[in-house]
Short mmCIF file of C-alpha atoms in Angstrom, two decimals:
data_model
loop_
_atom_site.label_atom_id
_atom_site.label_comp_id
_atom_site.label_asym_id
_atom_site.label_seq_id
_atom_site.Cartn_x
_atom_site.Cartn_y
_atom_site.Cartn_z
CA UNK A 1 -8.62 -6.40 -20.51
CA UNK A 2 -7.63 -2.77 -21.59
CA UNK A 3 -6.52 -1.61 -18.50
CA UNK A 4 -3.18 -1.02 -18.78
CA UNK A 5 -3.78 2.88 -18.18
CA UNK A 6 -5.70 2.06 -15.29
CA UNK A 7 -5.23 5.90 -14.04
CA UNK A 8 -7.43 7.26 -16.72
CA UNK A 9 -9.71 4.27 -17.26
CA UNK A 10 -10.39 3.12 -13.48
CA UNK A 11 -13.05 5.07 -11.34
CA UNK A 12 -11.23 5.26 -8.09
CA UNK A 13 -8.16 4.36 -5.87
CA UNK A 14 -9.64 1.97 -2.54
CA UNK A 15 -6.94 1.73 0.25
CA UNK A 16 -6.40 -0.46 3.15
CA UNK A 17 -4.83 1.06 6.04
CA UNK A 18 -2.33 -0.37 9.38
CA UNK A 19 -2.84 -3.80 7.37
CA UNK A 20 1.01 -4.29 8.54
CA UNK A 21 1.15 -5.44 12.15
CA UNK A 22 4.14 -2.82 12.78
CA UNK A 23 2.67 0.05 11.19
CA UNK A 24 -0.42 -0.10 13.59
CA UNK A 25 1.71 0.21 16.91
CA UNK A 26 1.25 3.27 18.24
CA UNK A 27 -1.60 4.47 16.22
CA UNK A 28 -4.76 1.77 16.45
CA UNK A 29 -5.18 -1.88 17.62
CA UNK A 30 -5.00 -4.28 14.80
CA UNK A 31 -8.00 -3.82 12.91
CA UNK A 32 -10.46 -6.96 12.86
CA UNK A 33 -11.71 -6.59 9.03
CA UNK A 34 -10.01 -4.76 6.85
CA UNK A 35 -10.13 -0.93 7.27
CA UNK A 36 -10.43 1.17 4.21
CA UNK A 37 -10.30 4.38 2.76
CA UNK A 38 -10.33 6.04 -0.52
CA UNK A 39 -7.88 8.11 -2.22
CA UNK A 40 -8.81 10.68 -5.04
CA UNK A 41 -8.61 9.51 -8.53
CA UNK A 42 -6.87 13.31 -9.33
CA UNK A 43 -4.08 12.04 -6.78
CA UNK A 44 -2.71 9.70 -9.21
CA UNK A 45 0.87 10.62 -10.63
CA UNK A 46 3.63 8.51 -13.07
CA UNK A 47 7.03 8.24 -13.91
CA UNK A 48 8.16 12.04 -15.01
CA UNK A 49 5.15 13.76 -12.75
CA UNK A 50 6.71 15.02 -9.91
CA UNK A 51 5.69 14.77 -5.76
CA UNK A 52 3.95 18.77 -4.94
CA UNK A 53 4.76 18.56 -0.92
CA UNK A 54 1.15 21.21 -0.10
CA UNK A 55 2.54 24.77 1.69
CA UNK A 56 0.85 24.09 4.63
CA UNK A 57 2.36 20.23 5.17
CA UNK A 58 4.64 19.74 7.12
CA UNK A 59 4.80 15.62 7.88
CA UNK A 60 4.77 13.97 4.69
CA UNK A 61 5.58 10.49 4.46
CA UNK A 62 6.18 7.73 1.91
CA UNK A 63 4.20 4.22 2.32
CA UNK A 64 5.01 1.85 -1.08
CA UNK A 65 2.68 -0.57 -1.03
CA UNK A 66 1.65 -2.91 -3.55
CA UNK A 67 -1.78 -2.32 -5.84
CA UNK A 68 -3.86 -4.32 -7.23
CA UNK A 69 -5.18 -3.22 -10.65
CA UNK A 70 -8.95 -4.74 -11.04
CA UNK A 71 -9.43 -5.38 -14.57
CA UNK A 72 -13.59 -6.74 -14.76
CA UNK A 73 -16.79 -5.63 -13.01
CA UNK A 74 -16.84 -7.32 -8.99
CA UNK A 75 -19.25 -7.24 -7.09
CA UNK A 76 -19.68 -9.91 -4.42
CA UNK A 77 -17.16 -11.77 -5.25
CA UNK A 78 -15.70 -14.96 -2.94
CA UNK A 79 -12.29 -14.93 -2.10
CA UNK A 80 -11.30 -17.85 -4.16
CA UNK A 81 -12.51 -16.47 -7.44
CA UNK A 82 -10.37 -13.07 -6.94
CA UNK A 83 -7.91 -13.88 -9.50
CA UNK A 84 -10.69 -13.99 -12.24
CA UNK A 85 -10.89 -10.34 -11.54
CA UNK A 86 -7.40 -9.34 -11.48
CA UNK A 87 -6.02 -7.69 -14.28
CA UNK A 88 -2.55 -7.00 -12.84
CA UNK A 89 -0.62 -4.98 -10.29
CA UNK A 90 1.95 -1.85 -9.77
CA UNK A 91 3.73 -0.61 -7.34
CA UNK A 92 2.25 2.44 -5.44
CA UNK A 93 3.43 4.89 -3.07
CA UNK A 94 0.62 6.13 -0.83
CA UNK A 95 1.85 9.13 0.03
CA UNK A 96 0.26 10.81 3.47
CA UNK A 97 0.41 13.67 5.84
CA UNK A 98 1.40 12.17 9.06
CA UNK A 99 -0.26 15.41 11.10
CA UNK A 100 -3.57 15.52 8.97
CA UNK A 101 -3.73 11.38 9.60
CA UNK A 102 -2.68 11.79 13.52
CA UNK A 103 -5.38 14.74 14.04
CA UNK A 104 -7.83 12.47 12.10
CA UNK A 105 -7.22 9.18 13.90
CA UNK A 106 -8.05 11.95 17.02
CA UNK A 107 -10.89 13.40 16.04
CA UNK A 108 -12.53 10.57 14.65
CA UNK A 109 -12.50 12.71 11.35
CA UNK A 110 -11.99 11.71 7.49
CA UNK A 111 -8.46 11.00 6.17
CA UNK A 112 -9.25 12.95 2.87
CA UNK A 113 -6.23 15.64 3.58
CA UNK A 114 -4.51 12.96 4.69
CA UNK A 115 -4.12 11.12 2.12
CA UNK A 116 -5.90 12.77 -1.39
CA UNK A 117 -3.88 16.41 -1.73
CA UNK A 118 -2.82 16.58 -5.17
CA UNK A 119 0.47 13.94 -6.63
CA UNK A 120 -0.10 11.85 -3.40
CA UNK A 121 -0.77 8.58 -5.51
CA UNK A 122 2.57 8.08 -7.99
CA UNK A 123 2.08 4.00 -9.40
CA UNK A 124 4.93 2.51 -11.31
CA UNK A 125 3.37 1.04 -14.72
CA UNK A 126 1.14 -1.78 -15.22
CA UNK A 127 2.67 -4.80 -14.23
CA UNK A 128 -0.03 -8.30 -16.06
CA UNK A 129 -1.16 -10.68 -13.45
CA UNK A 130 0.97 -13.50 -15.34
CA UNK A 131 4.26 -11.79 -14.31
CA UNK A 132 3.61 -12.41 -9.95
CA UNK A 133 2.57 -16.03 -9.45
CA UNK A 134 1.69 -14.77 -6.06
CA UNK A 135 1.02 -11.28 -4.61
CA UNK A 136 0.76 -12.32 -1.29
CA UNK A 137 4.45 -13.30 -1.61
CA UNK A 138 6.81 -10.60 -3.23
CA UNK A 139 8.77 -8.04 -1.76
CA UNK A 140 7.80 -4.32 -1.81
CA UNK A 141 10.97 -1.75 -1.36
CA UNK A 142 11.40 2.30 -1.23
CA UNK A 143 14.53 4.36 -1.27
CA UNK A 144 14.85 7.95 -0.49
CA UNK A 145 17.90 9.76 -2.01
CA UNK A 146 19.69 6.14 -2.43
CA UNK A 147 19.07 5.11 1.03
CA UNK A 148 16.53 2.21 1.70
CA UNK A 149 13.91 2.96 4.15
CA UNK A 150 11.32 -0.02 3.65
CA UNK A 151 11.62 -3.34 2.42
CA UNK A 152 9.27 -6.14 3.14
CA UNK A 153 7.50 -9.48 1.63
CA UNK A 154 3.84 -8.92 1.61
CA UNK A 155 3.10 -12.13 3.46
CA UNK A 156 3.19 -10.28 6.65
CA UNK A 157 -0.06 -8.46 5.49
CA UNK A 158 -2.82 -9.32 8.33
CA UNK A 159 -5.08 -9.45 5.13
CA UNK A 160 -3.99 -11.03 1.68
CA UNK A 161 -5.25 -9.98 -1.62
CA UNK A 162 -8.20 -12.54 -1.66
CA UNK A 163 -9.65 -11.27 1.81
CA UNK A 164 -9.19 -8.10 1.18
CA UNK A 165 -10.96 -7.86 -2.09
CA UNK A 166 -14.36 -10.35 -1.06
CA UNK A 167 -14.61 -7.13 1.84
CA UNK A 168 -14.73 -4.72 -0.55
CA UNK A 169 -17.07 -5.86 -2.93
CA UNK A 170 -19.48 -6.59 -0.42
CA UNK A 171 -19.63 -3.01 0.06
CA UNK A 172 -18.47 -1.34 -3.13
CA UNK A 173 -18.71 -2.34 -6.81
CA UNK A 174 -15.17 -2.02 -7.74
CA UNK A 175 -14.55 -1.29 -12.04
CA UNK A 176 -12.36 -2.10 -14.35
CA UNK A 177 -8.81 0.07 -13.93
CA UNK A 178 -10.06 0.88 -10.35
CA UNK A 179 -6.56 -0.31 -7.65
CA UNK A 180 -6.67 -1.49 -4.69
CA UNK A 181 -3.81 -0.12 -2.47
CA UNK A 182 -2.89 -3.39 0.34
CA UNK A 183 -0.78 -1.63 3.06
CA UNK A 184 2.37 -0.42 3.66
CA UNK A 185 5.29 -2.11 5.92
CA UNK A 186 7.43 -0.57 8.66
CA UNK A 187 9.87 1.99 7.72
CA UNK A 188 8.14 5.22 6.77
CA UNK A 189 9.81 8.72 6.51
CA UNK A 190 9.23 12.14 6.27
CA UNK A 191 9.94 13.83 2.51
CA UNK A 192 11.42 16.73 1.34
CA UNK A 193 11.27 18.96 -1.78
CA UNK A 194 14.59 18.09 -3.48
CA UNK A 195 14.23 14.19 -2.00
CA UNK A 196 14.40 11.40 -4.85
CA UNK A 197 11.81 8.72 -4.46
CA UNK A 198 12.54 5.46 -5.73
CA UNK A 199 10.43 2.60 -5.24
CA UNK A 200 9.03 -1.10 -6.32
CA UNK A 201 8.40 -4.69 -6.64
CA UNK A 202 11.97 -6.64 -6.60
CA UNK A 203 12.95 -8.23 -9.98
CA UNK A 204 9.21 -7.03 -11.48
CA UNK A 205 9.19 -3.46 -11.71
CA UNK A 206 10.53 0.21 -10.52
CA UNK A 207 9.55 3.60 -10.50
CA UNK A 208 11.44 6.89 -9.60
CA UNK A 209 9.77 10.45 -8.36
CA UNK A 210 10.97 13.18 -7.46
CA UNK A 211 9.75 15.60 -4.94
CA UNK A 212 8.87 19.15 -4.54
CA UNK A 213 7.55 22.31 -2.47
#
């Protein structure tokens, strides 16, 4: 399907956020449909590009999370065609700014600082469809500095891959290369320049970043 470099071919990043029961408490109420946001395309990073922590942030946080790599046109799509439109996956560290996200969530305000500065989108490498027999049923893992801080099987998700991509297309076209980020599990922690960022999908793929000021 030629999307292997999905971040130079794809046309956006489209994220689902609190879609981990834990990760909501204390922020919102479960949502009801899947609640999504966009991260900038220029956020993307790989393996060897290193995480720029902004002067002026001062809660950053790691979320890995698993992504969905789209790899035809879908629009209005029905959740049990989904895989048709699935090229393959990665795993994705959706990297945010805890007080930008807290005074959004407030305000009632966009997420864009939040979640779009600059690096705040490093993805392992492709990962083909045939390799996960199930993506609502692998385990997602990050490590700071050696020591694990998230670990969870996706099948907690309140939304699986097939709901979650039907709601989107009903709303937006998504392209060939474009990912879908699916949520991130309990265990999220602040970074630090100088931190090493390891993260991935057990026995299918890993990625390492490193971080800095």
């Amino acid at each position: 399907m030629g999307v292997e470099n999905f971040t130079e071919v794809g046309t956006k990043v489209v994220a689902i956020g609190f879609n981990y029961p834990t990760v909501a408490d204390g922020f919102i109420d479960i949502p009801e449909v899947p609640l999504i946001f966009l991260k900038a395309k220029s956020s993307y990073i790989t393996e060897g590009q290193e995480i720029v922590i902004p002067p002026d942030c001062k809660e950053v946080i790691h979320e890995v999370e698993l992504g969905v790599v789209i790899g035809k046109r879908a629009k209005n799509i029905k959740k049990e065609e989904v895989f048709d439109y699935v090229a393959g996956y990665c795993a994705v560290n959706d990297i945010t700014d805890v007080a930008f996200l807290r005074t959004a969530l407030k305000k009632g305000t966009h997420w864009i600082l939040a979640k779009s500065c600059d690096t705040f989108c490093p993805v392992s490498r492709f990962v083909p469809k045939e390799k996960i027999k199930d993506p609502d049923n692998v385990e997602i893992y990050c490590l700071v500095n050696g020591e694990e801080k998230q670990r969870d099987n996706t099948g907690i998700k309140a939304f699986d891959v097939p709901t979650i991509l039907e709601y989107i297309t009903k709303y937006i076209t998504l392209e060939p290369g474009d990912l879908v980020l699916t949520g991130t599990p309990v265990g999220s922690t602040i970074i630090h320049p100088g931190d090493k960022v390891e993260m991935g999908i057990t026995g299918v793929v890993h990625a390492t970043f490193y971080v800095k000021k």
